[in-house]
Coordinates of C-alpha atoms in Angstrom, one line a residue:
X47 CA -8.9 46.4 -34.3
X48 CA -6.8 49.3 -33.7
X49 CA -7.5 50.4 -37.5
X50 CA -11.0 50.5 -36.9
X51 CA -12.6 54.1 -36.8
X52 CA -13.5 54.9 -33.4
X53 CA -10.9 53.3 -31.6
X54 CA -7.2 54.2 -29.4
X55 CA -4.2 52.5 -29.7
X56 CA -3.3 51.3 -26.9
X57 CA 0.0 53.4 -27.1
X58 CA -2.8 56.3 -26.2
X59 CA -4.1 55.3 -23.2
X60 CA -0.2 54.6 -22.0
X61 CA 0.5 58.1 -22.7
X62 CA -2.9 59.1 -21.0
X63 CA -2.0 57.2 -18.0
X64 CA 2.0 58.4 -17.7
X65 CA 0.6 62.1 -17.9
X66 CA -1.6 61.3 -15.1
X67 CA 1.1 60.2 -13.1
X68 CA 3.0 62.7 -13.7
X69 CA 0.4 65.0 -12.3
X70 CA 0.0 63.4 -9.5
X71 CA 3.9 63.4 -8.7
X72 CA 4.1 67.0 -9.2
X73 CA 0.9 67.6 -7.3
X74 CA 1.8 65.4 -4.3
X75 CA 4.5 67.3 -3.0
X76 CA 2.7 70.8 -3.4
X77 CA -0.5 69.6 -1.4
X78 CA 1.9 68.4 1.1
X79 CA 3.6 71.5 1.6
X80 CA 0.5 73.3 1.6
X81 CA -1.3 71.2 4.0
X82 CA 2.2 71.2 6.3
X83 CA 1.9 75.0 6.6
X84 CA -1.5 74.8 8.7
X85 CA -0.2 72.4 11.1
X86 CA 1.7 72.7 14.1
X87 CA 5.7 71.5 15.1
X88 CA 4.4 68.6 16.5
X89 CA 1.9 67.6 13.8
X90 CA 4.9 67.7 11.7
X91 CA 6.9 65.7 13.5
X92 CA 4.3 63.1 15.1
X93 CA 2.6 62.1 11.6
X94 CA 2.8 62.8 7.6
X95 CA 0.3 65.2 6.4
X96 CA -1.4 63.0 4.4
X97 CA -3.1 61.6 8.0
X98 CA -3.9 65.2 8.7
X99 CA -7.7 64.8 8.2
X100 CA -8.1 61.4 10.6
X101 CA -8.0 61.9 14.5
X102 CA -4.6 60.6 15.6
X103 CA -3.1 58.7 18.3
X104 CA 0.5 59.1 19.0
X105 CA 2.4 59.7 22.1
X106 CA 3.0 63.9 23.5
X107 CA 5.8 64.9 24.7
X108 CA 6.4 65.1 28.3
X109 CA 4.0 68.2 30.1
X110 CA 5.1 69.6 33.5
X111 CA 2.2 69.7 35.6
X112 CA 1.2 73.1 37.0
X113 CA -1.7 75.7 38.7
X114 CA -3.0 77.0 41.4
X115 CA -2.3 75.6 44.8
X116 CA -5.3 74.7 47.0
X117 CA -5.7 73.4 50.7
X118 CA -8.4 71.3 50.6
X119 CA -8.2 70.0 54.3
X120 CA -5.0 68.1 55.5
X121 CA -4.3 68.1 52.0
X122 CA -2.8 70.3 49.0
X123 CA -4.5 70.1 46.2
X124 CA -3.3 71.5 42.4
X125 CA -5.5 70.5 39.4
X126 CA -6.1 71.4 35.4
X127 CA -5.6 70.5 32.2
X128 CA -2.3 69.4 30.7
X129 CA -3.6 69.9 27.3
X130 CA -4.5 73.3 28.0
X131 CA -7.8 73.2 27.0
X132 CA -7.3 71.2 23.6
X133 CA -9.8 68.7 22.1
X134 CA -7.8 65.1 23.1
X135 CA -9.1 61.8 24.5
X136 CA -6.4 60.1 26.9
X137 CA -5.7 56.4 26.6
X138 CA -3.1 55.8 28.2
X139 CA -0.2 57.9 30.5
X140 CA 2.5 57.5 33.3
X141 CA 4.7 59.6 35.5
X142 CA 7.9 58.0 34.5
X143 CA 9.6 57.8 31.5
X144 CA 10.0 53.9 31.5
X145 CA 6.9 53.6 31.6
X146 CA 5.1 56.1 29.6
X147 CA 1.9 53.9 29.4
X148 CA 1.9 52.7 33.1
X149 CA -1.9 53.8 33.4
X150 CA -5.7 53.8 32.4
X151 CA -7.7 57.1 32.2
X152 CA -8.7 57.9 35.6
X153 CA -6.3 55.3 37.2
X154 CA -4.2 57.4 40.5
X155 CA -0.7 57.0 40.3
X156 CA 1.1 57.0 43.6
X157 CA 4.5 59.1 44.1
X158 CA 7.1 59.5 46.6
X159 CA 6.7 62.2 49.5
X160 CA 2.9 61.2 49.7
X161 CA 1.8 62.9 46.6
X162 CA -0.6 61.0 43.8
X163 CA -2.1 62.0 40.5
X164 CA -4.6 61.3 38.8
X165 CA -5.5 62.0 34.6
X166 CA -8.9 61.9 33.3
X167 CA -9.5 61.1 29.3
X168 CA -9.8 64.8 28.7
X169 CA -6.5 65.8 30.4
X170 CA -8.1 66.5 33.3
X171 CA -5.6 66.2 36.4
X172 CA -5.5 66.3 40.2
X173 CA -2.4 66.4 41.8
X174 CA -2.6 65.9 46.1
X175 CA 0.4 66.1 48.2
X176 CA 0.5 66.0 52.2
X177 CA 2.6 69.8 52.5
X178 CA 2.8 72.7 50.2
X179 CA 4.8 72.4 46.7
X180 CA 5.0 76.1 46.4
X181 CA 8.9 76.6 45.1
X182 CA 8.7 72.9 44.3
X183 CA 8.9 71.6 40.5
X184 CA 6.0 69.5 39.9
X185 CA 6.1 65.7 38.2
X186 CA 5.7 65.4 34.7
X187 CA 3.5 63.2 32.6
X188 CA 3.8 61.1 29.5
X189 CA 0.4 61.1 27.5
X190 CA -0.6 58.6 24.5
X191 CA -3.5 60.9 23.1
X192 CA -5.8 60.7 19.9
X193 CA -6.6 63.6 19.2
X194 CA -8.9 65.4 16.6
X195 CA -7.9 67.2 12.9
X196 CA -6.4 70.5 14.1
X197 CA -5.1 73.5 11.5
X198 CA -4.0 76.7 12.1
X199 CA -3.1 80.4 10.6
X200 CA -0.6 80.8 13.7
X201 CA 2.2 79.8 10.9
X202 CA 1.0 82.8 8.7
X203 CA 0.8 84.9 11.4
X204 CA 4.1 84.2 12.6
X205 CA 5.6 84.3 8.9
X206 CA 4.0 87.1 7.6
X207 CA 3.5 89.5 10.7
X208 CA 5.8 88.6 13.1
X209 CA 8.5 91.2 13.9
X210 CA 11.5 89.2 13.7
X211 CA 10.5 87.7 10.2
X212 CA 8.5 90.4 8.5
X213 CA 11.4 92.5 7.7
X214 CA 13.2 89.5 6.2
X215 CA 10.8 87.8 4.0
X216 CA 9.3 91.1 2.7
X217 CA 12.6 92.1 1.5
X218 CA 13.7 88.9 0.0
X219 CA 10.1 89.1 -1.8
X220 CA 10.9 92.8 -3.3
X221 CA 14.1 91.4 -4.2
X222 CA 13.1 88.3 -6.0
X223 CA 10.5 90.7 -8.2
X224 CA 13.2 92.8 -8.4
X225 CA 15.6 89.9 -9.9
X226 CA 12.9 87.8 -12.3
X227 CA 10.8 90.6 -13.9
X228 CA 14.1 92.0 -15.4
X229 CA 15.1 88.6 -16.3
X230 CA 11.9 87.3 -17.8
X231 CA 11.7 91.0 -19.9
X232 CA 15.2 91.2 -21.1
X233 CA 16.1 88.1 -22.5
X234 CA 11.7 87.8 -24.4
X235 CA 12.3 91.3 -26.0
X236 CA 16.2 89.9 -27.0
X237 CA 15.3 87.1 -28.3
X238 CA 12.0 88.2 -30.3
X239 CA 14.2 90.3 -32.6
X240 CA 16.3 87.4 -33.3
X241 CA 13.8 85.0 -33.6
X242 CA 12.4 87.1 -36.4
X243 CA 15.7 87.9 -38.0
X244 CA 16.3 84.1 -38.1
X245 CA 13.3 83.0 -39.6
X246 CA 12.4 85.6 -41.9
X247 CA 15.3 87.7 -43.5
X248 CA 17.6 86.3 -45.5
X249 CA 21.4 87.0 -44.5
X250 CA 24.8 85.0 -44.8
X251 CA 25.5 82.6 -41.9
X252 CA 21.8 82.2 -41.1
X253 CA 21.7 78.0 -40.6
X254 CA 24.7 78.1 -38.5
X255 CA 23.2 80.7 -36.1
X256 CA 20.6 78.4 -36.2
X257 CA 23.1 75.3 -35.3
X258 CA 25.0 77.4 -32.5
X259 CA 21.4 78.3 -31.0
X260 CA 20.2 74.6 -31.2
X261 CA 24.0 73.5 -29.6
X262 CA 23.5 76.3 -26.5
X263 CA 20.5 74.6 -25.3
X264 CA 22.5 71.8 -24.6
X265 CA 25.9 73.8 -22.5
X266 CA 24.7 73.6 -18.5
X267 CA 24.7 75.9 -16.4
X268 CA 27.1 75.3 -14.0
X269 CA 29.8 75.2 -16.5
X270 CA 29.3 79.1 -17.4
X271 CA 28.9 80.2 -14.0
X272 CA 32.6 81.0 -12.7
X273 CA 33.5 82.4 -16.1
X274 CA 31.1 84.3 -16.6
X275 CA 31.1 86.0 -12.7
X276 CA 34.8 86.6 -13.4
X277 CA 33.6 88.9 -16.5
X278 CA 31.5 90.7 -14.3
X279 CA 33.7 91.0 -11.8
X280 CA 36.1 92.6 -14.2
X281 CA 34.0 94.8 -15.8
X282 CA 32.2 96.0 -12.2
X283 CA 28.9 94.3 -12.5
X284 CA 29.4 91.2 -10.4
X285 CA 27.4 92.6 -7.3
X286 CA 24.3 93.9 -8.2
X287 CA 21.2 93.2 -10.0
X288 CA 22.4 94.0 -13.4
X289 CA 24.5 91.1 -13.4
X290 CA 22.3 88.8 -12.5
X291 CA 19.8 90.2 -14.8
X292 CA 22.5 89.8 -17.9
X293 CA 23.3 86.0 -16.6
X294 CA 19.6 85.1 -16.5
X295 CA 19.3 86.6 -20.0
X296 CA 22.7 84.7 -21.7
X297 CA 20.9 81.6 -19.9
X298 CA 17.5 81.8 -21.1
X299 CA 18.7 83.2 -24.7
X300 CA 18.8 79.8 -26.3
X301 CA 15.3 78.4 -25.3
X302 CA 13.7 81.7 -26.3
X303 CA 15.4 82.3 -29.5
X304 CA 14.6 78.5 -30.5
X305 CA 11.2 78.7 -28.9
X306 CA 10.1 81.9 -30.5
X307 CA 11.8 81.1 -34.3
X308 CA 9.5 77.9 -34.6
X309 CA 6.4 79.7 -34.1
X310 CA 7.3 82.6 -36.0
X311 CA 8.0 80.6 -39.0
X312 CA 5.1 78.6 -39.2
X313 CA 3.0 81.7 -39.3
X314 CA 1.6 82.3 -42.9
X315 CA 3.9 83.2 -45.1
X316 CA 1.5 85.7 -47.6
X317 CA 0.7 88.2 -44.4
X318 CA 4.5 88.7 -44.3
X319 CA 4.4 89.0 -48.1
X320 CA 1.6 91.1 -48.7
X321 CA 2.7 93.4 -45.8
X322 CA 6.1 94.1 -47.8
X323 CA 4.5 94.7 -50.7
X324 CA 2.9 97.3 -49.1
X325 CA 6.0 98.9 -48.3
X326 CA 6.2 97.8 -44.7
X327 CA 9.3 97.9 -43.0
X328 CA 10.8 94.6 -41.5
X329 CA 10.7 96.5 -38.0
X330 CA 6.8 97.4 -38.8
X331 CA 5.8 93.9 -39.6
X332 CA 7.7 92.7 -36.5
X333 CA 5.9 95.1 -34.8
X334 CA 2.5 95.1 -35.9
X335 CA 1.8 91.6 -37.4
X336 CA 4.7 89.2 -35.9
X337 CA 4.8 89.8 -32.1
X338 CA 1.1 90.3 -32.0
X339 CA 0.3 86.6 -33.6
X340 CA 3.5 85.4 -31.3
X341 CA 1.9 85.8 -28.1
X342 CA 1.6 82.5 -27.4
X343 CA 4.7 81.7 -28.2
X344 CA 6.0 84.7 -25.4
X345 CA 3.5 83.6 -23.1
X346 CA 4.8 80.1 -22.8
X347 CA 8.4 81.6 -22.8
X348 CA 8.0 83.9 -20.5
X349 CA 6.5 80.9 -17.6
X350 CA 9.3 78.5 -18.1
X351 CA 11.6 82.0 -17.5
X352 CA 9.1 83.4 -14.8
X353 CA 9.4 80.4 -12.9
X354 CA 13.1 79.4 -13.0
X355 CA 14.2 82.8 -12.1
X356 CA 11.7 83.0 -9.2
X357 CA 12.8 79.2 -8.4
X358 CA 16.8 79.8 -8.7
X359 CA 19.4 80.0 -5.9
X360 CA 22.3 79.1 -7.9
X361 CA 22.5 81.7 -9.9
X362 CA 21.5 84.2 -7.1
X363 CA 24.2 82.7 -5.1
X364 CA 26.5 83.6 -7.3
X365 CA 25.8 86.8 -9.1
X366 CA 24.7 88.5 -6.0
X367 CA 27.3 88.8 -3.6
X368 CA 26.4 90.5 -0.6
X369 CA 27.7 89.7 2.4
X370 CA 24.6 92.3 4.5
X371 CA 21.5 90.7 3.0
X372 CA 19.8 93.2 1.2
X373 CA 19.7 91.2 -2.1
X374 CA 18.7 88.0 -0.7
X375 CA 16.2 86.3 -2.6
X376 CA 13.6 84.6 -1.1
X377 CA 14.9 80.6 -1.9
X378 CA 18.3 82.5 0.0
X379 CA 15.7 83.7 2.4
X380 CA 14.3 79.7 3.2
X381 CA 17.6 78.6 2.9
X382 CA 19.1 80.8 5.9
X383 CA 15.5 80.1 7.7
X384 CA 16.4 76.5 8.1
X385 CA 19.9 77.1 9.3
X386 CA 18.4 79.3 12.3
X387 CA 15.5 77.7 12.6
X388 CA 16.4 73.9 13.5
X389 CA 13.5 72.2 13.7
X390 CA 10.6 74.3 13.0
X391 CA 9.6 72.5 9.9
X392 CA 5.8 74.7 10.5
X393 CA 7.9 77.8 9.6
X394 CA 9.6 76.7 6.9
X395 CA 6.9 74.8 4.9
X396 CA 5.5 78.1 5.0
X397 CA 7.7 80.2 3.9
X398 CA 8.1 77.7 0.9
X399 CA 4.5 78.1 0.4
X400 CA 4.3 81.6 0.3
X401 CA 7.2 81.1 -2.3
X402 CA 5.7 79.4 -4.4
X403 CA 2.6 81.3 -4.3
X404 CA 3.7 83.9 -7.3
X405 CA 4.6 81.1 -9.5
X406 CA 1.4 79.2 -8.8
X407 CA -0.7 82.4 -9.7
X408 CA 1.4 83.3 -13.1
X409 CA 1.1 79.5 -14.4
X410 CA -2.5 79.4 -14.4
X411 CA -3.0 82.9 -15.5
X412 CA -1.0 82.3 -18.4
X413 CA -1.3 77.9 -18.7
X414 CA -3.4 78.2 -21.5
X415 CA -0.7 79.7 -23.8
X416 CA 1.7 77.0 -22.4
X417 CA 0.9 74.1 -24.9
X418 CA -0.2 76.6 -28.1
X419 CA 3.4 77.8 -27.3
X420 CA 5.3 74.5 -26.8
X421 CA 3.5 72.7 -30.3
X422 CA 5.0 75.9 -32.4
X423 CA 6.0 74.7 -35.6
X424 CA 4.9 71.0 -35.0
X425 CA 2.6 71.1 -38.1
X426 CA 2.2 73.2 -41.2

């Protein structure tokens, strides 16, 4: 049956349903991160994000009870909202933490000193005592709440306009343009001239550049790193942009070169032909016929490079040394944001989102090109 016209194999429908998952594992974690950055410390901490749209019930925190002292005869009366004016439904509460859940919504809890309270569903509280508690600390209360789907831009605000942040991030996102459109430039414009040279002129030693290109893409990364930083460092470029910039390049020669030589020779042969038979020039034909009908090919290039060298810290860890920040990066920039942070996963998921922001917009500006690029040289 799987002859018949018509029909899939069913190795089709396998690899239609492993691409889907693969989708959905690379999408989980970016609607995650997204949804994180809306919500609030204690959101974050009190449920998964994936529960973010379902009213939730979970126990606060305790809240010191405070306001405005009244004298309501004999008595002194203090009363408002420990939810500060928040949408939540109380169902149950307690003055003690061992036992959290001691009482019902409007239930009075008796304390010590003649004092009670009492906590209404909606946080509502009335506290009485028998003589002032001016100077006095108040009792606390332990809340299990549900309360209602609740996003905010506070995290923005705070990320992107806050005084003590702004300064950082913005220049860890001028220097991370500064780092990757260098990178992506360099090592396209490299390896387009000896993509062409390898797959259209004829020279001595041609199929074993060819091999040593192939065998690169294999070498990782981390094995180059501390040789190639000493270089720098002997030759005075181990601190700056530029030497980042040439690392990037050496790193991302391989891929492009091998990338951009399959597509350029499955183009039709006769254009190149004809076009020296009109006297062109190998550097006009590159010019005007080759890089125009590679553009694909560069697009598709220049994302995978985009993206790593907007993604690395590796590499910016180790080509730019500088011990006063001014070349942080902004995956340096997250990095140092969660050692003096702590705990304020709000802040940090989005920063990460504003991170990955950039990348987000150049993939689906350019995601067309991506698989036109990848199937270079597939079929003739």
């Amino acid at each position: 049956m799987d002859t018949i016209a018509g029909t899939k194999p069913t190795l089709t429908w396998a690899v239609h349903i492993s691409v889907a998952l693969l989708v959905v594992l690379w999408l989980f974690p970016t609607v995650g991160l997204f949804v994180s950055s809306f919500r609030t410390a204690d959101q974050i901490s009190g449920s998964g994000w994936w529960s973010s749209m379902f009213p939730q019930e979970r126990q606060n925190p305790a809240i010191r009870l405070s306001g405005e002292e009244l004298q309501e005869g004999e008595l002194f009366v203090i009363s408002g909202n420990v939810f500060d004016g928040s949408e939540a439904a109380v169902s149950l509460w307690g003055t003690s933490s061992r036992a959290p859940q001691a009482f019902q919504p409007g239930e009075t809890s008796e304390l010590s000193r003649d004092r009670t309270v009492t906590l209404e569903v909606n946080g509502d509280f009335r506290f009485t005592a028998t003589e002032s508690q001016e100077g006095k600390r108040l009792p606390r209360v332990f809340t299990t709440a549900t309360t209602p789907p609740d996003f905010t831009l506070e995290n923005y605000d705070k990320m992107l306009f806050d005084e003590s942040n702004i300064e950082g991030m913005a220049r860890a996102f001028f220097n991370t343009l500064t780092v990757t459109i260098p990178a992506t430039i360099i090592p396209i414009v490299v390896a387009a001239f000896a993509a062409y040279a390898l797959a259209w002129m004829e020279f001595p030693g041609r199929a074993l550049l060819i091999a040593m290109v192939v065998g690169l893409l294999v070498v990782p990364l981390q094995l180059a790193l501390i040789p190639l930083l000493k270089l720098h460092l002997n030759i005075g470029i181990g601190k700056g942009y530029l030497g980042v910039w040439l690392a990037h390049t050496g790193f991302g020669l391989p891929l492009a070169v091998y990338l951009l030589r399959n597509y350029m020779v499955g183009l039709p042969k006769d254009i190149i032909e004809n076009a020296k038979v009109d006297g062109a020039t190998d550097f006009l034909i590159f010019t005007r016929i080759i890089l125009p009908l590679s553009f694909p090919a560069l697009a598709s290039f220049a994302i995978f490079q985009f993206l790593w060298t907007w993604n690395d810290l590796l590499v910016a860890k180790v080509f730019l040394i500088d011990a006063t920040g001014e070349t942080t990066v902004m995956t340096n920039q997250i990095v140092e944001l969660l050692g003096t942070r702590g705990g304020n996963w709000e802040i940090l998921a989005t920063a990460a989102f504003v991170s990955i922001a950039i990348p987000l917009i150049v993939f689906f500006a350019m995601q067309r090109y991506l698989v036109r690029g990848l199937l270079a040289g597939s079929v003739k």
